[in-house]
Amino acid sequence: MFYHKSPTTLLPSGGFFDPEKIKSQIDELSTVVNTPDLWDNPENARAVLQKKSALEKTLNELMELESEYQTLSELYEIAPDDADVLNAIEKLGDAAHRAKFITLFRDPADGNGAFLFIQAGAGGTEAQDWAQMMSRMYTRWAERHGFTTEVIEEHEGDTAGIKNITYRISGERAYGWLKNEIGVHRLVRISPFNANGKRQTSFASVDVWPDIDDTIEIEINEKDLRIDTYRASGAGGQHVNKTDSAVRITHIPTNTVVTCQNERSQIQNREMAMKMLRSKLYELEMQKRAEAEDAAKAAQKKIEWGSQIRNYVLYPYQLVKDVRTDVEKTDSGAVLDGDLDEFMLASLQRG
């Protein structure tokens, strides 16, 4: 709570709140943008423009906070006990806390929405139930941030849970927040499906790629695609289980497969699947660049059963621990209810 605190206690100087540093970076990029040979390398040119646009957006957000801070400082001097002023100061404090992390979102696609894919590991019902628990965890996390979620594809488990699910998560910086969740998540608990009450270990994997817009060009040759239609299953629109409305697209050169079944028609499912494919191919290209620049960083982005990123222990004690950053929380219930920001911020700060 920030009641009875002057606004001057809310915004630190320098560090995250350093508009001059951001302005300097924008000026440097503006110089690059104005060079005559910029578009000799279109890919590099787009990257420069995207970075400049992201920095300008960050600067505007910080300057808006600064302006509100100045206004509230003046109002506080006039009416330090006014309830409306104190309430506005509290809201400014919350906004300032969130804004501290704006500059951690550095990649061109960090400001975009995201596609989130959860896949149950080996282990049948146990793993499928864990995948469903994770699905709820991420949708609750999205709700906390004011993001919207849309199910693109879902396959229910054989007796409980889900085999896999794909979400489209829309909101400012959804991809920037979620990108470090890629990897294998391990659950240890007393099995609710085992009559003997034995401890069980289950695995599920997460993949994330940005929901890119038309400003990012991805070339896809129609000859490289195999497009299949099939009858949708599970929860979905009015055509589910009635027509071959679901669409599966395979990008043959990369063996990338995307599917969509929850739109109302085959045409809409195809359009969404193509959007997902463009986004997935963009993420693969970014991963390829990361491998070239930093093998250790690239390894974080690979989904392999050896690339476990977080343990969720519910028995014999309560502990959720990220193996990359060593951040841990003993309130596993809160984590499973979407309290993930501390883990995500630690990964962002780690770079």
Short mmCIF file of C-alpha atoms in Angstrom, two decimals:
data_model
loop_
_atom_site.label_atom_id
_atom_site.label_comp_id
_atom_site.label_asym_id
_atom_site.label_seq_id
_atom_site.Cartn_x
_atom_site.Cartn_y
_atom_site.Cartn_z
CA MET A 1 0.00 0.00 0.00
CA PHE A 2 1.22 3.51 -0.78
CA TYR A 3 -1.13 5.60 1.35
CA HIS A 4 0.47 8.58 3.10
CA LYS A 5 3.53 8.35 0.88
CA SER A 6 4.65 11.18 -1.31
CA PRO A 7 4.93 10.35 -5.04
CA THR A 8 8.64 11.13 -4.71
CA THR A 9 9.07 7.77 -2.96
CA LEU A 10 7.60 5.84 -5.87
CA LEU A 11 9.78 6.52 -8.89
CA PRO A 12 13.50 5.74 -8.62
CA SER A 13 15.93 7.74 -10.70
CA GLY A 14 18.33 6.18 -13.17
CA GLY A 15 18.46 2.39 -13.72
CA PHE A 16 15.19 1.22 -15.23
CA PHE A 17 13.85 4.80 -15.30
CA ASP A 18 16.51 6.34 -17.48
CA PRO A 19 14.82 8.14 -20.40
CA GLU A 20 18.06 9.77 -21.50
CA LYS A 21 19.70 6.39 -22.06
CA ILE A 22 16.72 5.22 -24.12
CA LYS A 23 16.73 8.47 -26.12
CA SER A 24 20.42 7.92 -26.86
CA GLN A 25 19.69 4.41 -28.13
CA ILE A 26 16.87 5.73 -30.33
CA ASP A 27 19.18 8.43 -31.74
CA GLU A 28 21.79 5.79 -32.60
CA LEU A 29 19.19 3.66 -34.38
CA SER A 30 17.83 6.73 -36.19
CA THR A 31 21.30 7.31 -37.60
CA VAL A 32 21.34 3.73 -38.88
CA VAL A 33 17.82 4.08 -40.34
CA ASN A 34 18.90 7.15 -42.30
CA THR A 35 21.89 5.47 -43.95
CA PRO A 36 21.43 5.12 -47.74
CA ASP A 37 22.32 1.42 -47.82
CA LEU A 38 19.95 0.36 -45.02
CA TRP A 39 17.70 -1.69 -47.29
CA ASP A 40 20.59 -3.50 -48.95
CA ASN A 41 19.91 -6.03 -46.20
CA PRO A 42 16.08 -6.05 -45.79
CA GLU A 43 16.13 -8.51 -42.90
CA ASN A 44 18.54 -6.37 -40.91
CA ALA A 45 16.61 -3.22 -41.82
CA ARG A 46 13.35 -4.65 -40.45
CA ALA A 47 15.12 -5.70 -37.24
CA VAL A 48 16.50 -2.17 -36.76
CA LEU A 49 13.11 -0.56 -37.36
CA GLN A 50 11.39 -2.99 -34.98
CA LYS A 51 13.94 -2.30 -32.25
CA LYS A 52 13.60 1.47 -32.74
CA SER A 53 9.80 1.22 -32.59
CA ALA A 54 9.97 -0.86 -29.39
CA LEU A 55 12.30 1.66 -27.73
CA GLU A 56 10.06 4.56 -28.73
CA LYS A 57 7.09 2.77 -27.21
CA THR A 58 9.03 2.14 -23.99
CA LEU A 59 10.10 5.79 -23.83
CA ASN A 60 6.52 6.99 -24.29
CA GLU A 61 5.31 4.76 -21.46
CA LEU A 62 8.03 5.99 -19.10
CA MET A 63 7.39 9.62 -20.03
CA GLU A 64 3.67 9.17 -19.34
CA LEU A 65 4.57 7.85 -15.88
CA GLU A 66 6.90 10.79 -15.36
CA SER A 67 4.16 13.23 -16.31
CA GLU A 68 1.67 11.62 -13.92
CA TYR A 69 4.33 11.63 -11.22
CA GLN A 70 4.85 15.38 -11.62
CA THR A 71 1.11 16.04 -11.50
CA LEU A 72 0.60 13.94 -8.38
CA SER A 73 3.59 15.54 -6.67
CA GLU A 74 1.95 18.95 -7.08
CA LEU A 75 -1.44 17.68 -5.91
CA TYR A 76 0.11 16.00 -2.90
CA GLU A 77 1.73 19.26 -1.83
CA ILE A 78 -1.67 20.96 -1.96
CA ALA A 79 -3.78 18.17 -0.44
CA PRO A 80 -1.67 15.48 1.25
CA ASP A 81 -4.71 13.88 2.94
CA ASP A 82 -7.10 13.90 -0.02
CA ALA A 83 -8.45 10.36 -0.58
CA ASP A 84 -8.51 10.67 -4.39
CA VAL A 85 -4.91 11.88 -4.47
CA LEU A 86 -3.78 9.07 -2.17
CA ASN A 87 -5.63 6.50 -4.29
CA ALA A 88 -3.98 7.87 -7.45
CA ILE A 89 -0.57 7.65 -5.74
CA GLU A 90 -1.20 4.01 -4.89
CA LYS A 91 -2.11 3.26 -8.51
CA LEU A 92 1.00 5.10 -9.67
CA GLY A 93 3.09 2.95 -7.35
CA ASP A 94 1.65 -0.22 -8.86
CA ALA A 95 2.27 1.11 -12.37
CA ALA A 96 5.82 2.13 -11.44
CA HIS A 97 6.54 -1.36 -10.11
CA ARG A 98 5.39 -2.94 -13.38
CA ALA A 99 7.23 -0.36 -15.46
CA LYS A 100 10.54 -1.19 -13.77
CA PHE A 101 10.67 -4.26 -15.97
CA ILE A 102 9.74 -2.67 -19.31
CA THR A 103 13.36 -2.43 -20.43
CA LEU A 104 13.84 -6.18 -19.90
CA PHE A 105 11.73 -6.81 -23.02
CA ARG A 106 14.46 -6.30 -25.61
CA ASP A 107 13.72 -8.70 -28.47
CA PRO A 108 11.77 -7.39 -31.49
CA ALA A 109 8.78 -9.69 -30.85
CA ASP A 110 8.65 -9.23 -27.05
CA GLY A 111 5.77 -6.76 -27.31
CA ASN A 112 3.57 -9.22 -29.22
CA GLY A 113 0.93 -11.67 -28.15
CA ALA A 114 1.86 -15.34 -28.00
CA PHE A 115 0.89 -18.87 -28.91
CA LEU A 116 1.32 -21.25 -25.97
CA PHE A 117 1.47 -25.02 -26.53
CA ILE A 118 1.29 -27.52 -23.64
CA GLN A 119 2.06 -31.19 -24.28
CA ALA A 120 1.63 -34.03 -21.79
CA GLY A 121 4.70 -36.24 -21.44
CA ALA A 122 4.86 -40.01 -21.23
CA GLY A 123 2.87 -41.46 -18.38
CA GLY A 124 -0.72 -41.58 -19.57
CA THR A 125 -3.37 -40.20 -17.22
CA GLU A 126 -0.88 -38.80 -14.69
CA ALA A 127 0.90 -36.67 -17.29
CA GLN A 128 -2.35 -35.66 -18.99
CA ASP A 129 -3.76 -34.46 -15.67
CA TRP A 130 -0.55 -32.47 -15.07
CA ALA A 131 -0.88 -30.89 -18.52
CA GLN A 132 -4.41 -29.78 -17.60
CA MET A 133 -3.16 -28.35 -14.29
CA MET A 134 -0.56 -26.38 -16.24
CA SER A 135 -3.23 -25.20 -18.68
CA ARG A 136 -5.21 -23.75 -15.77
CA MET A 137 -2.04 -22.24 -14.27
CA TYR A 138 -1.22 -20.29 -17.42
CA THR A 139 -4.79 -19.14 -18.06
CA ARG A 140 -4.97 -17.87 -14.46
CA TRP A 141 -1.62 -16.10 -14.99
CA ALA A 142 -3.00 -14.50 -18.18
CA GLU A 143 -6.10 -13.30 -16.33
CA ARG A 144 -3.89 -11.61 -13.70
CA HIS A 145 -2.23 -9.62 -16.50
CA GLY A 146 -5.49 -8.73 -18.22
CA PHE A 147 -4.63 -10.90 -21.24
CA THR A 148 -7.25 -12.76 -23.24
CA THR A 149 -6.91 -16.46 -24.03
CA GLU A 150 -8.37 -18.40 -26.95
CA VAL A 151 -8.16 -22.16 -27.41
CA ILE A 152 -6.89 -22.94 -30.91
CA GLU A 153 -6.51 -26.71 -30.61
CA GLU A 154 -7.18 -29.17 -27.81
CA HIS A 155 -7.00 -32.95 -27.47
CA GLU A 156 -8.56 -34.39 -24.35
CA GLY A 157 -6.90 -37.13 -22.31
CA ASP A 158 -7.96 -40.74 -22.51
CA THR A 159 -9.61 -40.76 -19.07
CA ALA A 160 -8.69 -37.37 -17.55
CA GLY A 161 -6.74 -34.22 -18.36
CA ILE A 162 -5.49 -33.25 -21.81
CA LYS A 163 -2.95 -34.65 -24.23
CA ASN A 164 -2.13 -31.19 -25.56
CA ILE A 165 -3.58 -27.74 -25.98
CA THR A 166 -2.69 -24.61 -27.95
CA TYR A 167 -3.68 -21.16 -26.70
CA ARG A 168 -3.53 -17.82 -28.42
CA ILE A 169 -2.77 -15.28 -25.67
CA SER A 170 -3.43 -11.67 -26.64
CA GLY A 171 -2.04 -8.74 -24.69
CA GLU A 172 0.86 -6.30 -24.47
CA ARG A 173 4.17 -8.22 -24.09
CA ALA A 174 2.52 -11.62 -23.62
CA TYR A 175 5.32 -13.24 -25.64
CA GLY A 176 8.01 -11.32 -23.76
CA TRP A 177 6.67 -12.67 -20.49
CA LEU A 178 6.11 -16.24 -21.64
CA LYS A 179 9.12 -16.95 -23.85
CA ASN A 180 11.30 -18.27 -21.02
CA GLU A 181 8.65 -20.81 -20.02
CA ILE A 182 9.78 -23.00 -22.91
CA GLY A 183 10.95 -26.39 -21.69
CA VAL A 184 9.96 -29.35 -19.54
CA HIS A 185 8.02 -28.92 -16.29
CA ARG A 186 8.21 -31.70 -13.66
CA LEU A 187 5.56 -32.46 -11.04
CA VAL A 188 6.04 -34.63 -7.93
CA ARG A 189 2.94 -35.51 -5.90
CA ILE A 190 0.83 -38.26 -4.36
CA SER A 191 -1.09 -39.69 -7.28
CA PRO A 192 -4.87 -39.12 -7.18
CA PHE A 193 -5.18 -41.97 -9.69
CA ASN A 194 -3.28 -44.56 -7.65
CA ALA A 195 -5.26 -46.46 -5.01
CA ASN A 196 -2.05 -47.15 -3.07
CA GLY A 197 -1.33 -43.43 -2.70
CA LYS A 198 2.16 -43.67 -4.12
CA ARG A 199 4.30 -40.69 -5.02
CA GLN A 200 4.30 -40.03 -8.76
CA THR A 201 6.52 -37.94 -11.03
CA SER A 202 4.94 -36.47 -14.15
CA PHE A 203 6.25 -34.35 -17.01
CA ALA A 204 4.76 -31.90 -19.48
CA SER A 205 6.42 -29.58 -21.96
CA VAL A 206 5.73 -25.99 -22.97
CA ASP A 207 6.46 -24.31 -26.27
CA VAL A 208 5.88 -20.62 -26.96
CA TRP A 209 6.15 -18.57 -30.11
CA PRO A 210 5.20 -14.95 -30.87
CA ASP A 211 1.93 -13.96 -32.48
CA ILE A 212 3.62 -11.93 -35.19
CA ASP A 213 1.86 -9.32 -37.29
CA ASP A 214 2.20 -8.40 -40.96
CA THR A 215 5.11 -6.04 -40.27
CA ILE A 216 7.36 -9.10 -39.91
CA GLU A 217 7.77 -10.76 -43.27
CA ILE A 218 8.04 -14.55 -43.41
CA GLU A 219 8.37 -16.11 -46.85
CA ILE A 220 6.49 -19.38 -47.24
CA ASN A 221 6.46 -21.27 -50.52
CA GLU A 222 3.13 -23.01 -51.13
CA LYS A 223 5.03 -25.92 -52.66
CA ASP A 224 6.62 -26.54 -49.26
CA LEU A 225 3.26 -27.11 -47.58
CA ARG A 226 1.15 -30.22 -47.06
CA ILE A 227 -2.37 -29.30 -45.99
CA ASP A 228 -4.68 -31.94 -44.50
CA THR A 229 -8.25 -31.62 -43.26
CA TYR A 230 -9.87 -33.86 -40.69
CA ARG A 231 -12.85 -34.06 -38.40
CA ALA A 232 -12.38 -31.96 -35.28
CA SER A 233 -12.74 -33.55 -31.86
CA GLY A 234 -13.33 -32.29 -28.35
CA ALA A 235 -14.69 -28.92 -27.32
CA GLY A 236 -15.03 -26.40 -30.10
CA GLY A 237 -17.38 -24.59 -32.46
CA GLN A 238 -20.60 -25.73 -34.04
CA HIS A 239 -18.87 -27.82 -36.71
CA VAL A 240 -16.87 -29.96 -34.28
CA ASN A 241 -17.50 -33.68 -34.89
CA LYS A 242 -19.76 -32.84 -37.87
CA THR A 243 -17.52 -31.83 -40.77
CA ASP A 244 -13.87 -32.08 -41.82
CA SER A 245 -13.29 -28.50 -40.71
CA ALA A 246 -10.04 -28.96 -38.79
CA VAL A 247 -6.81 -28.13 -40.64
CA ARG A 248 -3.28 -29.48 -40.27
CA ILE A 249 -0.44 -27.77 -42.15
CA THR A 250 3.00 -29.31 -42.44
CA HIS A 251 5.96 -27.18 -43.52
CA ILE A 252 8.00 -29.90 -45.20
CA PRO A 253 11.51 -28.32 -45.16
CA THR A 254 11.43 -27.83 -41.36
CA ASN A 255 8.92 -30.59 -40.51
CA THR A 256 6.93 -27.98 -38.61
CA VAL A 257 3.31 -28.99 -37.99
CA VAL A 258 0.50 -26.67 -36.88
CA THR A 259 -3.16 -27.51 -36.44
CA CYS A 260 -6.34 -25.57 -35.78
CA GLN A 261 -9.83 -26.91 -35.14
CA ASN A 262 -11.69 -24.42 -32.97
CA GLU A 263 -12.67 -21.82 -35.57
CA ARG A 264 -16.13 -22.00 -37.10
CA SER A 265 -15.12 -23.05 -40.60
CA GLN A 266 -12.37 -24.80 -42.49
CA ILE A 267 -11.38 -21.48 -44.11
CA GLN A 268 -11.01 -19.80 -40.73
CA ASN A 269 -9.08 -22.77 -39.36
CA ARG A 270 -6.74 -22.62 -42.33
CA GLU A 271 -6.16 -18.88 -41.88
CA MET A 272 -5.35 -19.34 -38.19
CA ALA A 273 -3.09 -22.32 -38.94
CA MET A 274 -1.17 -20.25 -41.50
CA LYS A 275 -0.77 -17.47 -38.97
CA MET A 276 0.56 -19.97 -36.44
CA LEU A 277 2.94 -21.40 -39.04
CA ARG A 278 4.37 -17.97 -39.86
CA SER A 279 4.86 -17.30 -36.17
CA LYS A 280 6.45 -20.69 -35.55
CA LEU A 281 8.86 -20.30 -38.47
CA TYR A 282 9.83 -16.87 -37.12
CA GLU A 283 10.58 -18.43 -33.72
CA LEU A 284 12.66 -21.18 -35.36
CA GLU A 285 14.69 -18.53 -37.17
CA MET A 286 15.26 -16.64 -33.92
CA GLN A 287 16.37 -19.88 -32.25
CA LYS A 288 18.78 -20.55 -35.11
CA ARG A 289 20.32 -17.11 -34.59
CA ALA A 290 20.57 -17.72 -30.86
CA GLU A 291 22.46 -20.94 -31.55
CA ALA A 292 24.90 -19.01 -33.69
CA GLU A 293 25.38 -16.30 -31.08
CA ASP A 294 25.18 -18.19 -27.81
CA ALA A 295 24.89 -21.95 -27.54
CA ALA A 296 24.01 -21.82 -23.84
CA LYS A 297 21.14 -19.41 -24.41
CA ALA A 298 19.86 -21.43 -27.34
CA ALA A 299 19.75 -24.56 -25.19
CA GLN A 300 17.16 -22.89 -22.96
CA LYS A 301 14.78 -22.70 -25.91
CA LYS A 302 14.88 -26.38 -26.85
CA ILE A 303 12.12 -28.65 -25.63
CA GLU A 304 13.81 -31.89 -24.70
CA TRP A 305 13.09 -34.21 -21.81
CA GLY A 306 16.57 -33.42 -20.50
CA SER A 307 15.89 -29.67 -20.57
CA GLN A 308 13.82 -29.55 -17.40
CA ILE A 309 13.34 -25.94 -16.30
CA ARG A 310 11.16 -26.13 -13.20
CA ASN A 311 10.18 -28.61 -10.48
CA TYR A 312 6.78 -28.49 -8.78
CA VAL A 313 6.96 -30.60 -5.61
CA LEU A 314 3.67 -31.14 -3.74
CA TYR A 315 4.86 -34.10 -1.63
CA PRO A 316 6.62 -34.80 0.76
CA TYR A 317 7.00 -30.99 1.04
CA GLN A 318 5.72 -27.94 -0.85
CA LEU A 319 8.26 -26.28 -3.15
CA VAL A 320 8.37 -24.91 -6.67
CA LYS A 321 11.93 -24.28 -7.86
CA ASP A 322 13.29 -23.00 -11.17
CA VAL A 323 16.45 -24.93 -11.97
CA ARG A 324 17.88 -22.12 -14.15
CA THR A 325 17.59 -19.20 -11.75
CA ASP A 326 17.22 -21.00 -8.37
CA VAL A 327 14.12 -18.91 -7.64
CA GLU A 328 11.84 -20.93 -5.37
CA LYS A 329 8.44 -20.52 -3.73
CA THR A 330 6.98 -22.66 -0.95
CA ASP A 331 3.38 -21.69 -1.70
CA SER A 332 2.89 -24.17 -4.53
CA GLY A 333 -0.87 -23.57 -4.49
CA ALA A 334 -0.36 -19.90 -5.38
CA VAL A 335 2.02 -20.84 -8.19
CA LEU A 336 -0.45 -23.33 -9.64
CA ASP A 337 -3.04 -20.55 -9.42
CA GLY A 338 -0.97 -18.38 -11.75
CA ASP A 339 1.60 -16.67 -9.47
CA LEU A 340 4.46 -17.00 -11.97
CA ASP A 341 5.83 -13.46 -12.37
CA GLU A 342 8.78 -13.94 -10.01
CA PHE A 343 10.03 -16.90 -12.04
CA MET A 344 9.52 -15.08 -15.34
CA LEU A 345 11.22 -11.86 -14.18
CA ALA A 346 14.24 -13.78 -12.89
CA SER A 347 14.63 -15.41 -16.32
CA LEU A 348 14.28 -12.04 -18.07
CA GLN A 349 16.90 -10.44 -15.82
CA ARG A 350 19.20 -13.39 -16.43
CA GLY A 351 19.04 -12.54 -20.15
#
